[in-house]
């Protein structure tokens, strides 16, 4: 509960009961929102400057407040600040200490503001900076992926649908798919900046204030772009929290897809990649084991981040306007999602640097499962001018024949092929070459080596 200098609550003259209630013990948010101390002090300083500029408080009072707030900031940074868990939150904690340091004049600071606008202002500032932080981390991921992709243009692997061999691809093309995903994540995170740039400070408890405040001044000084337009909505709105959580969930989902894919590829059954010792763990009983725990950790964390999104959506559902205590949990949810996501990206970056493609196995697997069947059907269309459906059916017959005779495309003789399609010329065998297949996919966005090289250049330029 909020206390002043004498360790009494701000509302002591209204609420007379003295003993701490159970709710006071469990209902405070100080342990979570103390993370906002820098933002809170900055917001208070700018608020005090504005009150002075508008002649609402005197020069002397303003200076005392700023002096006190500076000291409090230093105390917190130097870990000399004593958090009293009887303070409901960081705002009340700082206010109490301000009273201790500068006396009754501390009481001027809360003129023309409420914790309702104060807490969202702090949170928006924090979220804006930390959104940028995540975007930075994603840029590192993109850089690492690009470096790997550059070295892997000619590494051939099977592309899968339904986890069955589908068509041959370059390993680089696969890696670049993740750059697209992380670029979209960056965009989603940045989209939220529009809302994060609307300044809530000055809307008061919910209806604005009768003091002649200057919201444009605080907007500018706190690096917002404009003041929010409706005081009731401002206090009630947590859409910017949801937008962040949705962007975080999607990004985490992308990470989990990568993690799962690498887990499968690392399995003894697939053996398409090797993880080096930095990103595996051992077993307590099976001496031979090298387990991909970090990847499983990444896959699992997505569940926690989705949980954050669902918690916030549920808290907001049916909540009347404007502020209610329900909203207090928004900070814990945001911090959890941020911590989990930023740690996940950092860990993923480690993983990306510490695995390698097993080129031979990739190539061998790519040669299985009649992976060039589509190329063969396309060949019939191009060379013999067949409708695609006819070409598809002839190819299916050839595949069936191979299966029956226990052969692959490359071990078929031309006479066997001609029994099924008499018009075939000898050069058909080039169709079964994986490199040819990949290089033929020159359509924009396809896996041809040339396309990939162009895309790598494009992403590099974009990153600068
Ligand atoms: N600790 C509160 C929170 O984080 C601060 C806002 C309090 N406002 C109020 N009217 N109780 O949500």
Short mmCIF file of C-alpha atoms and ligand atoms in Angstrom, two decimals:
data_model
loop_
_atom_site.label_atom_id
_atom_site.label_comp_id
_atom_site.label_asym_id
_atom_site.label_seq_id
_atom_site.Cartn_x
_atom_site.Cartn_y
_atom_site.Cartn_z
CA UNK A 1 0.00 0.00 0.00
CA UNK A 2 1.18 3.51 -0.74
CA UNK A 3 2.96 5.14 2.19
CA UNK A 4 4.32 8.60 2.77
CA UNK A 5 7.15 9.90 4.94
CA UNK A 6 5.75 8.52 8.16
CA UNK A 7 5.22 5.17 6.56
CA UNK A 8 1.54 5.91 6.42
CA UNK A 9 -0.57 5.38 3.37
CA UNK A 10 -1.51 8.24 1.06
CA UNK A 11 -5.15 7.45 1.78
CA UNK A 12 -4.70 7.12 5.58
CA UNK A 13 -7.32 9.77 6.34
CA UNK A 14 -9.90 8.11 4.22
CA UNK A 15 -9.26 4.47 4.90
CA UNK A 16 -8.84 4.16 8.62
CA UNK A 17 -8.04 0.53 9.19
CA UNK A 18 -4.34 0.23 10.03
CA UNK A 19 -3.35 -3.41 9.89
CA UNK A 20 -2.05 -4.67 6.58
CA UNK A 21 -4.64 -6.85 4.96
CA UNK A 22 -3.93 -10.02 3.03
CA UNK A 23 -4.66 -8.09 -0.16
CA UNK A 24 -1.98 -5.58 0.68
CA UNK A 25 0.46 -8.46 0.86
CA UNK A 26 -0.43 -10.12 -2.40
CA UNK A 27 -1.99 -7.27 -4.38
CA UNK A 28 1.05 -5.07 -4.86
CA UNK A 29 3.16 -4.97 -7.99
CA UNK A 30 6.38 -3.48 -6.65
CA UNK A 31 8.46 -6.60 -7.26
CA UNK A 32 7.51 -6.50 -10.93
CA UNK A 33 7.23 -2.81 -11.76
CA UNK A 34 10.42 -1.70 -10.04
CA UNK A 35 11.87 -2.52 -13.42
CA UNK A 36 10.24 0.74 -14.59
CA UNK A 37 12.12 2.98 -12.15
CA UNK A 38 14.14 4.86 -14.77
CA UNK A 39 11.11 5.53 -16.91
CA UNK A 40 9.08 6.55 -13.87
CA UNK A 41 11.66 9.05 -12.67
CA UNK A 42 12.10 10.50 -16.14
CA UNK A 43 8.34 10.90 -16.52
CA UNK A 44 8.10 12.57 -13.10
CA UNK A 45 10.90 14.97 -13.93
CA UNK A 46 9.31 16.05 -17.20
CA UNK A 47 5.96 16.35 -15.47
CA UNK A 48 7.51 18.61 -12.83
CA UNK A 49 9.21 20.72 -15.52
CA UNK A 50 5.88 21.09 -17.27
CA UNK A 51 4.07 22.05 -14.05
CA UNK A 52 6.68 24.76 -13.47
CA UNK A 53 6.58 25.98 -17.06
CA UNK A 54 2.80 26.30 -16.75
CA UNK A 55 3.19 28.17 -13.45
CA UNK A 56 1.41 25.43 -11.55
CA UNK A 57 4.36 24.89 -9.18
CA UNK A 58 7.13 27.27 -8.19
CA UNK A 59 10.72 27.23 -9.39
CA UNK A 60 11.88 26.26 -5.89
CA UNK A 61 9.49 23.36 -5.58
CA UNK A 62 10.36 22.13 -9.05
CA UNK A 63 14.06 22.19 -8.26
CA UNK A 64 13.57 20.36 -4.99
CA UNK A 65 11.55 17.69 -6.74
CA UNK A 66 14.15 17.26 -9.48
CA UNK A 67 16.92 17.12 -6.89
CA UNK A 68 15.04 14.44 -4.93
CA UNK A 69 14.26 12.40 -8.02
CA UNK A 70 17.90 12.47 -9.11
CA UNK A 71 18.95 11.18 -5.73
CA UNK A 72 16.39 8.44 -5.79
CA UNK A 73 17.60 7.35 -9.22
CA UNK A 74 21.16 7.13 -7.92
CA UNK A 75 20.06 5.21 -4.86
CA UNK A 76 18.24 2.68 -6.99
CA UNK A 77 21.12 2.30 -9.44
CA UNK A 78 23.59 1.86 -6.56
CA UNK A 79 21.20 -0.60 -4.91
CA UNK A 80 20.93 1.62 -1.84
CA UNK A 81 17.24 2.17 -2.28
CA UNK A 82 15.11 0.32 0.24
CA UNK A 83 12.04 -1.19 -1.32
CA UNK A 84 9.25 -1.49 1.15
CA UNK A 85 6.85 -4.15 0.08
CA UNK A 86 4.12 -2.21 1.77
CA UNK A 87 4.41 0.18 -1.18
CA UNK A 88 1.95 -0.91 -3.80
CA UNK A 89 4.16 -0.12 -6.74
CA UNK A 90 7.24 1.71 -7.98
CA UNK A 91 5.28 4.97 -8.27
CA UNK A 92 4.32 4.94 -4.60
CA UNK A 93 7.77 3.78 -3.59
CA UNK A 94 9.42 6.73 -5.30
CA UNK A 95 6.83 9.12 -3.94
CA UNK A 96 7.42 7.89 -0.38
CA UNK A 97 11.16 8.33 -0.72
CA UNK A 98 10.67 11.80 -2.20
CA UNK A 99 8.74 12.79 0.91
CA UNK A 100 11.58 11.44 3.06
CA UNK A 101 14.15 13.40 1.09
CA UNK A 102 12.51 16.78 0.47
CA UNK A 103 9.54 16.88 2.83
CA UNK A 104 5.99 18.03 2.27
CA UNK A 105 6.79 19.74 -1.06
CA UNK A 106 7.06 16.29 -2.58
CA UNK A 107 3.29 16.39 -2.47
CA UNK A 108 3.20 18.90 -5.35
CA UNK A 109 4.47 16.34 -7.85
CA UNK A 110 1.19 14.48 -8.14
CA UNK A 111 -0.69 17.61 -9.21
CA UNK A 112 -2.56 17.05 -12.47
CA UNK A 113 -1.66 13.42 -12.85
CA UNK A 114 -2.80 10.02 -11.70
CA UNK A 115 -0.99 6.74 -11.42
CA UNK A 116 -3.33 5.67 -14.20
CA UNK A 117 -1.65 7.87 -16.80
CA UNK A 118 1.73 7.61 -15.09
CA UNK A 119 1.93 3.83 -15.30
CA UNK A 120 0.98 3.61 -18.99
CA UNK A 121 3.42 6.37 -19.85
CA UNK A 122 6.23 4.46 -18.10
CA UNK A 123 5.22 1.21 -19.75
CA UNK A 124 4.97 2.68 -23.23
CA UNK A 125 8.43 4.23 -22.96
CA UNK A 126 9.86 0.93 -21.71
CA UNK A 127 8.15 -1.06 -24.43
CA UNK A 128 9.24 1.29 -27.19
CA UNK A 129 12.90 0.94 -26.23
CA UNK A 130 12.69 -2.79 -25.77
CA UNK A 131 10.81 -3.34 -29.00
CA UNK A 132 13.77 -1.70 -30.71
CA UNK A 133 16.04 -4.02 -28.75
CA UNK A 134 14.27 -7.10 -30.12
CA UNK A 135 14.47 -5.74 -33.65
CA UNK A 136 18.22 -5.35 -33.12
CA UNK A 137 18.53 -8.95 -31.96
CA UNK A 138 16.59 -10.10 -35.01
CA UNK A 139 19.00 -8.18 -37.20
CA UNK A 140 21.81 -10.25 -35.69
CA UNK A 141 19.88 -13.42 -36.50
CA UNK A 142 19.41 -12.27 -40.07
CA UNK A 143 23.11 -11.51 -40.37
CA UNK A 144 24.10 -14.95 -39.12
CA UNK A 145 21.62 -16.64 -41.45
CA UNK A 146 22.95 -14.62 -44.38
CA UNK A 147 26.52 -15.66 -43.65
CA UNK A 148 25.47 -19.30 -43.54
CA UNK A 149 23.37 -18.95 -46.68
CA UNK A 150 26.26 -17.43 -48.58
CA UNK A 151 28.37 -20.49 -47.89
CA UNK A 152 25.59 -22.96 -48.68
CA UNK A 153 24.30 -21.91 -52.09
CA UNK A 154 25.42 -25.16 -53.70
CA UNK A 155 24.45 -27.43 -50.84
CA UNK A 156 21.64 -29.59 -52.20
CA UNK A 157 18.94 -31.03 -50.01
CA UNK A 158 15.45 -32.40 -50.34
CA UNK A 159 12.66 -29.88 -49.91
CA UNK A 160 9.81 -31.47 -47.97
CA UNK A 161 6.07 -31.34 -47.99
CA UNK A 162 4.32 -33.60 -45.49
CA UNK A 163 7.88 -34.47 -44.38
CA UNK A 164 8.18 -36.53 -47.58
CA UNK A 165 10.73 -35.70 -50.23
CA UNK A 166 9.10 -33.19 -52.55
CA UNK A 167 11.52 -31.31 -54.80
CA UNK A 168 15.24 -30.61 -54.53
CA UNK A 169 16.27 -27.24 -53.09
CA UNK A 170 19.38 -25.39 -52.11
CA UNK A 171 20.01 -25.35 -48.37
CA UNK A 172 20.50 -21.59 -48.73
CA UNK A 173 17.01 -21.17 -50.10
CA UNK A 174 15.67 -22.87 -47.02
CA UNK A 175 17.73 -20.61 -44.74
CA UNK A 176 16.57 -17.48 -46.55
CA UNK A 177 12.96 -18.46 -45.86
CA UNK A 178 13.68 -17.65 -42.22
CA UNK A 179 14.96 -14.20 -43.16
CA UNK A 180 11.56 -13.52 -44.70
CA UNK A 181 9.88 -14.62 -41.47
CA UNK A 182 12.11 -12.55 -39.22
CA UNK A 183 11.68 -9.53 -41.50
CA UNK A 184 7.94 -9.86 -41.08
CA UNK A 185 8.45 -10.11 -37.32
CA UNK A 186 10.43 -6.87 -37.38
CA UNK A 187 7.64 -5.24 -39.33
CA UNK A 188 4.99 -6.45 -36.88
CA UNK A 189 7.00 -5.15 -33.93
CA UNK A 190 7.60 -1.82 -35.62
CA UNK A 191 3.93 -1.44 -36.53
CA UNK A 192 3.24 -1.06 -32.82
CA UNK A 193 5.43 2.05 -32.69
CA UNK A 194 2.51 4.16 -33.94
CA UNK A 195 0.60 3.44 -30.73
CA UNK A 196 3.70 3.52 -28.57
CA UNK A 197 4.36 7.03 -29.84
CA UNK A 198 1.09 8.42 -28.45
CA UNK A 199 1.70 10.13 -25.12
CA UNK A 200 -0.73 9.11 -22.36
CA UNK A 201 0.61 11.58 -19.78
CA UNK A 202 -1.91 14.23 -18.85
CA UNK A 203 -5.11 12.23 -19.18
CA UNK A 204 -5.20 11.96 -15.40
CA UNK A 205 -7.37 9.36 -13.73
CA UNK A 206 -9.67 9.14 -16.75
CA UNK A 207 -11.21 12.50 -17.62
CA UNK A 208 -8.29 14.88 -18.11
CA UNK A 209 -7.47 17.68 -15.70
CA UNK A 210 -8.64 21.19 -14.83
CA UNK A 211 -5.04 22.40 -14.56
CA UNK A 212 -3.65 24.19 -17.59
CA UNK A 213 -1.11 21.52 -18.47
CA UNK A 214 0.87 21.37 -21.69
CA UNK A 215 0.66 17.89 -23.17
CA UNK A 216 2.56 18.90 -26.29
CA UNK A 217 5.51 19.84 -24.10
CA UNK A 218 5.61 16.48 -22.28
CA UNK A 219 5.05 14.72 -25.61
CA UNK A 220 8.14 16.36 -27.05
CA UNK A 221 10.30 15.97 -23.97
CA UNK A 222 9.44 12.31 -23.56
CA UNK A 223 10.08 11.58 -27.25
CA UNK A 224 6.50 10.74 -28.11
CA UNK A 225 5.07 11.96 -31.40
CA UNK A 226 1.63 13.14 -30.29
CA UNK A 227 -0.64 13.17 -27.25
CA UNK A 228 -3.36 10.54 -27.05
CA UNK A 229 -6.80 11.85 -28.06
CA UNK A 230 -9.32 10.44 -25.60
CA UNK A 231 -8.61 10.38 -21.88
CA UNK A 232 -10.95 7.48 -21.12
CA UNK A 233 -9.61 5.28 -23.89
CA UNK A 234 -6.04 6.15 -22.94
CA UNK A 235 -6.46 4.87 -19.40
CA UNK A 236 -8.33 1.75 -20.49
CA UNK A 237 -6.31 0.87 -23.59
CA UNK A 238 -3.80 -1.97 -23.56
CA UNK A 239 -3.92 -2.72 -27.30
CA UNK A 240 -0.26 -1.78 -27.53
CA UNK A 241 0.44 -4.58 -25.05
CA UNK A 242 -1.53 -7.05 -27.17
CA UNK A 243 0.18 -5.93 -30.35
CA UNK A 244 3.56 -6.53 -28.80
CA UNK A 245 2.49 -9.91 -27.44
CA UNK A 246 1.09 -11.00 -30.78
CA UNK A 247 4.27 -9.95 -32.56
CA UNK A 248 6.30 -11.76 -29.88
CA UNK A 249 4.14 -14.88 -30.21
CA UNK A 250 4.52 -14.98 -33.97
CA UNK A 251 8.26 -14.45 -33.76
CA UNK A 252 8.52 -17.18 -31.16
CA UNK A 253 6.42 -19.47 -33.35
CA UNK A 254 8.91 -18.92 -36.18
CA UNK A 255 11.75 -19.80 -33.84
CA UNK A 256 9.92 -22.94 -32.76
CA UNK A 257 9.45 -24.04 -36.37
CA UNK A 258 13.16 -23.64 -36.97
CA UNK A 259 13.92 -25.48 -33.73
CA UNK A 260 11.61 -28.36 -34.58
CA UNK A 261 13.03 -28.66 -38.07
CA UNK A 262 16.57 -28.81 -36.73
CA UNK A 263 15.55 -31.38 -34.12
CA UNK A 264 14.16 -33.59 -36.87
CA UNK A 265 17.18 -33.10 -39.10
CA UNK A 266 19.50 -33.84 -36.19
CA UNK A 267 17.70 -37.10 -35.37
CA UNK A 268 19.54 -40.33 -36.12
CA UNK A 269 16.83 -41.16 -38.64
CA UNK A 270 17.49 -38.03 -40.74
CA UNK A 271 21.07 -37.12 -39.85
CA UNK A 272 21.03 -34.06 -42.12
CA UNK A 273 22.81 -31.71 -39.72
CA UNK A 274 25.35 -31.87 -36.91
CA UNK A 275 25.14 -29.78 -33.77
CA UNK A 276 28.46 -28.99 -32.20
CA UNK A 277 29.15 -29.54 -28.52
CA UNK A 278 28.21 -25.99 -27.57
CA UNK A 279 24.57 -26.64 -28.25
CA UNK A 280 24.00 -30.17 -27.01
CA UNK A 281 23.62 -31.72 -23.58
CA UNK A 282 24.37 -35.20 -22.28
CA UNK A 283 22.24 -37.82 -20.64
CA UNK A 284 22.57 -38.88 -16.99
CA UNK A 285 22.38 -42.55 -17.90
CA UNK A 286 23.12 -43.01 -21.61
CA UNK A 287 26.79 -42.23 -22.15
CA UNK A 288 26.54 -41.97 -25.93
CA UNK A 289 23.98 -39.17 -25.95
CA UNK A 290 24.24 -35.69 -27.37
CA UNK A 291 20.79 -34.19 -27.07
CA UNK A 292 19.48 -31.05 -28.76
CA UNK A 293 18.12 -29.59 -25.50
CA UNK A 294 18.59 -25.92 -26.48
CA UNK A 295 16.39 -26.50 -29.52
CA UNK A 296 13.72 -28.16 -27.41
CA UNK A 297 13.95 -25.26 -24.96
CA UNK A 298 13.28 -22.86 -27.84
CA UNK A 299 10.35 -24.91 -29.09
CA UNK A 300 8.85 -25.04 -25.59
CA UNK A 301 9.18 -21.35 -24.80
CA UNK A 302 6.68 -20.55 -27.53
CA UNK A 303 3.99 -22.06 -25.33
CA UNK A 304 4.85 -19.65 -22.53
CA UNK A 305 4.75 -16.64 -24.84
CA UNK A 306 1.39 -17.68 -26.30
CA UNK A 307 0.27 -17.93 -22.68
CA UNK A 308 1.24 -14.30 -22.14
CA UNK A 309 -0.84 -13.25 -25.14
CA UNK A 310 -3.83 -15.26 -23.97
CA UNK A 311 -3.55 -13.95 -20.41
CA UNK A 312 -3.71 -10.37 -21.61
CA UNK A 313 -6.54 -11.00 -24.08
CA UNK A 314 -8.51 -12.66 -21.30
CA UNK A 315 -7.84 -9.92 -18.77
CA UNK A 316 -9.13 -7.34 -21.25
CA UNK A 317 -12.20 -9.30 -22.31
CA UNK A 318 -15.34 -7.66 -20.97
CA UNK A 319 -13.38 -5.19 -18.83
CA UNK A 320 -15.40 -1.98 -18.51
CA UNK A 321 -13.67 1.34 -19.20
CA UNK A 322 -11.41 2.67 -17.76
CA UNK A 323 -8.78 1.64 -15.16
CA UNK A 324 -9.24 -1.49 -13.07
CA UNK A 325 -6.82 -3.40 -10.91
CA UNK A 326 -7.09 -6.27 -13.39
CA UNK A 327 -4.75 -4.27 -15.59
CA UNK A 328 -1.90 -4.34 -13.11
CA UNK A 329 -0.74 -7.70 -14.47
CA UNK A 330 0.04 -6.19 -17.88
CA UNK A 331 3.59 -5.45 -16.78
CA UNK A 332 4.42 -8.92 -15.55
CA UNK A 333 3.04 -10.31 -18.80
CA UNK A 334 5.06 -7.93 -20.97
CA UNK A 335 8.28 -8.46 -19.03
CA UNK A 336 7.90 -12.25 -19.15
CA UNK A 337 7.24 -12.22 -22.88
CA UNK A 338 10.13 -9.85 -23.50
CA UNK A 339 12.58 -11.87 -21.39
CA UNK A 340 11.57 -15.14 -22.96
CA UNK A 341 11.64 -13.79 -26.48
CA UNK A 342 14.94 -11.96 -26.20
CA UNK A 343 16.57 -14.98 -24.55
CA UNK A 344 15.13 -17.20 -27.25
CA UNK A 345 16.54 -15.03 -30.02
CA UNK A 346 19.95 -14.95 -28.33
CA UNK A 347 19.91 -18.72 -27.92
CA UNK A 348 18.74 -19.21 -31.49
CA UNK A 349 21.63 -17.05 -32.66
CA UNK A 350 24.00 -19.37 -30.79
CA UNK A 351 22.38 -22.39 -32.40
CA UNK A 352 22.63 -20.86 -35.87
CA UNK A 353 26.36 -20.38 -35.39
CA UNK A 354 26.92 -23.88 -34.08
CA UNK A 355 25.36 -26.32 -36.47
CA UNK A 356 26.48 -27.54 -39.86
CA UNK A 357 24.88 -29.24 -42.79
CA UNK A 358 25.83 -32.89 -43.46
CA UNK A 359 26.17 -32.28 -47.16
CA UNK A 360 26.64 -35.90 -48.21
CA UNK A 361 23.60 -37.12 -46.29
CA UNK A 362 21.55 -34.22 -47.59
CA UNK A 363 22.50 -35.09 -51.14
CA UNK A 364 21.86 -38.79 -50.65
CA UNK A 365 18.46 -38.21 -49.14
CA UNK A 366 17.64 -35.79 -51.95
CA UNK A 367 18.27 -38.58 -54.44
CA UNK A 368 15.56 -40.71 -52.84
CA UNK A 369 11.82 -40.63 -53.27
CA UNK A 370 11.74 -39.79 -57.00
CA UNK A 371 12.28 -36.18 -56.06
CA UNK A 372 12.66 -35.07 -59.71
CA UNK A 373 9.28 -36.44 -60.76
CA UNK A 374 7.81 -32.96 -61.21
CA UNK A 375 10.79 -32.05 -63.41
CA UNK A 376 10.08 -35.09 -65.56
CA UNK A 377 6.42 -34.14 -65.96
CA UNK A 378 7.49 -30.56 -66.83
CA UNK A 379 9.89 -32.02 -69.42
CA UNK A 380 7.04 -33.84 -71.16
CA UNK A 381 5.09 -30.60 -71.30
CA UNK A 382 8.02 -28.64 -72.70
CA UNK A 383 9.49 -31.21 -75.11
CA UNK A 384 6.39 -33.09 -76.26
CA UNK A 385 3.86 -30.33 -75.80
CA UNK A 386 1.66 -32.56 -73.62
CA UNK A 387 -0.97 -31.08 -71.33
CA UNK A 388 0.40 -31.12 -67.76
CA UNK A 389 -2.19 -33.67 -66.56
CA UNK A 390 -1.15 -36.15 -69.29
CA UNK A 391 2.52 -35.56 -68.43
CA UNK A 392 1.72 -36.10 -64.75
CA UNK A 393 0.08 -39.47 -65.48
CA UNK A 394 2.94 -40.76 -67.65
CA UNK A 395 5.39 -39.76 -64.92
CA UNK A 396 3.28 -41.53 -62.30
CA UNK A 397 3.45 -44.68 -64.44
CA UNK A 398 7.24 -44.42 -64.62
CA UNK A 399 7.43 -44.04 -60.82
CA UNK A 400 5.18 -47.08 -60.37
CA UNK A 401 7.37 -49.07 -62.77
CA UNK A 402 10.51 -48.10 -60.84
CA UNK A 403 8.96 -49.12 -57.55
CA UNK A 404 7.91 -52.46 -58.97
CA UNK A 405 11.38 -53.15 -60.40
CA UNK A 406 13.12 -51.69 -57.37
CA UNK A 407 14.85 -49.02 -59.47
CA UNK A 408 15.49 -45.29 -59.22
CA UNK A 409 15.06 -42.79 -62.08
CA UNK A 410 18.80 -42.80 -62.68
CA UNK A 411 19.10 -46.57 -62.97
CA UNK A 412 16.36 -46.77 -65.61
CA UNK A 413 17.54 -47.43 -69.15
CA UNK A 414 16.27 -45.34 -72.02
CA UNK A 415 14.55 -48.39 -73.52
CA UNK A 416 12.67 -49.01 -70.27
CA UNK A 417 11.55 -45.38 -70.35
CA UNK A 418 10.51 -45.63 -73.98
CA UNK A 419 8.30 -48.60 -73.22
CA UNK A 420 6.17 -46.18 -71.25
CA UNK A 421 6.71 -43.06 -73.38
CA UNK A 422 8.04 -43.94 -76.86
CA UNK A 423 8.66 -40.33 -77.93
CA UNK A 424 11.35 -39.78 -75.29
CA UNK A 425 14.76 -38.58 -76.44
CA UNK A 426 18.01 -39.62 -74.76
CA UNK A 427 18.67 -36.26 -73.15
CA UNK A 428 15.83 -36.96 -70.68
CA UNK A 429 18.42 -38.29 -68.21
CA UNK A 430 19.65 -34.74 -67.49
CA UNK A 431 16.24 -34.17 -65.90
CA UNK A 432 17.18 -36.49 -63.05
CA UNK A 433 20.18 -34.40 -62.10
CA UNK A 434 19.44 -32.54 -58.86
CA UNK A 435 21.59 -29.56 -59.77
CA UNK A 436 19.76 -29.13 -63.06
CA UNK A 437 16.48 -29.35 -61.30
CA UNK A 438 17.41 -26.64 -58.81
CA UNK A 439 18.90 -24.39 -61.44
CA UNK A 440 15.79 -24.66 -63.58
CA UNK A 441 13.64 -23.01 -60.88
CA UNK A 442 14.39 -19.54 -62.16
CA UNK A 443 10.92 -18.10 -61.58
CA UNK A 444 11.04 -15.09 -59.23
CA UNK A 445 11.44 -16.32 -55.66
CA UNK A 446 12.47 -19.83 -56.77
CA UNK A 447 15.43 -21.92 -55.61
CA UNK A 448 17.75 -21.49 -58.65
CA UNK A 449 21.33 -20.72 -57.64
CA UNK A 450 21.18 -17.40 -59.48
CA UNK A 451 18.02 -16.34 -57.68
CA UNK A 452 19.55 -17.20 -54.34
CA UNK A 453 22.67 -15.17 -55.02
CA UNK A 454 20.50 -12.21 -56.00
CA UNK A 455 18.40 -12.56 -52.87
CA UNK A 456 21.45 -12.71 -50.63
CA UNK A 457 22.61 -9.42 -52.15
CA UNK A 458 19.16 -7.95 -51.64
CA UNK A 459 18.95 -8.94 -47.95
CA UNK A 460 22.45 -7.67 -47.32
CA UNK A 461 21.56 -4.30 -48.76
CA UNK A 462 18.37 -4.21 -46.76
CA UNK A 463 20.24 -4.86 -43.55
CA UNK A 464 22.57 -1.90 -43.99
N1 LIG B 1 -0.01 -0.61 -9.59
C1 LIG B 1 -1.01 -0.13 -10.47
C2 LIG B 1 -0.88 -0.85 -11.80
O1 LIG B 1 0.20 -1.17 -12.15
C3 LIG B 1 -0.84 1.31 -10.74
C4 LIG B 1 -2.09 2.01 -11.20
C5 LIG B 1 -2.92 2.22 -10.04
N2 LIG B 1 -4.08 2.93 -10.25
C6 LIG B 1 -5.12 2.74 -9.42
N3 LIG B 1 -6.12 3.48 -9.62
N4 LIG B 1 -5.10 1.84 -8.49
O2 LIG B 1 -1.85 -1.07 -12.49
#
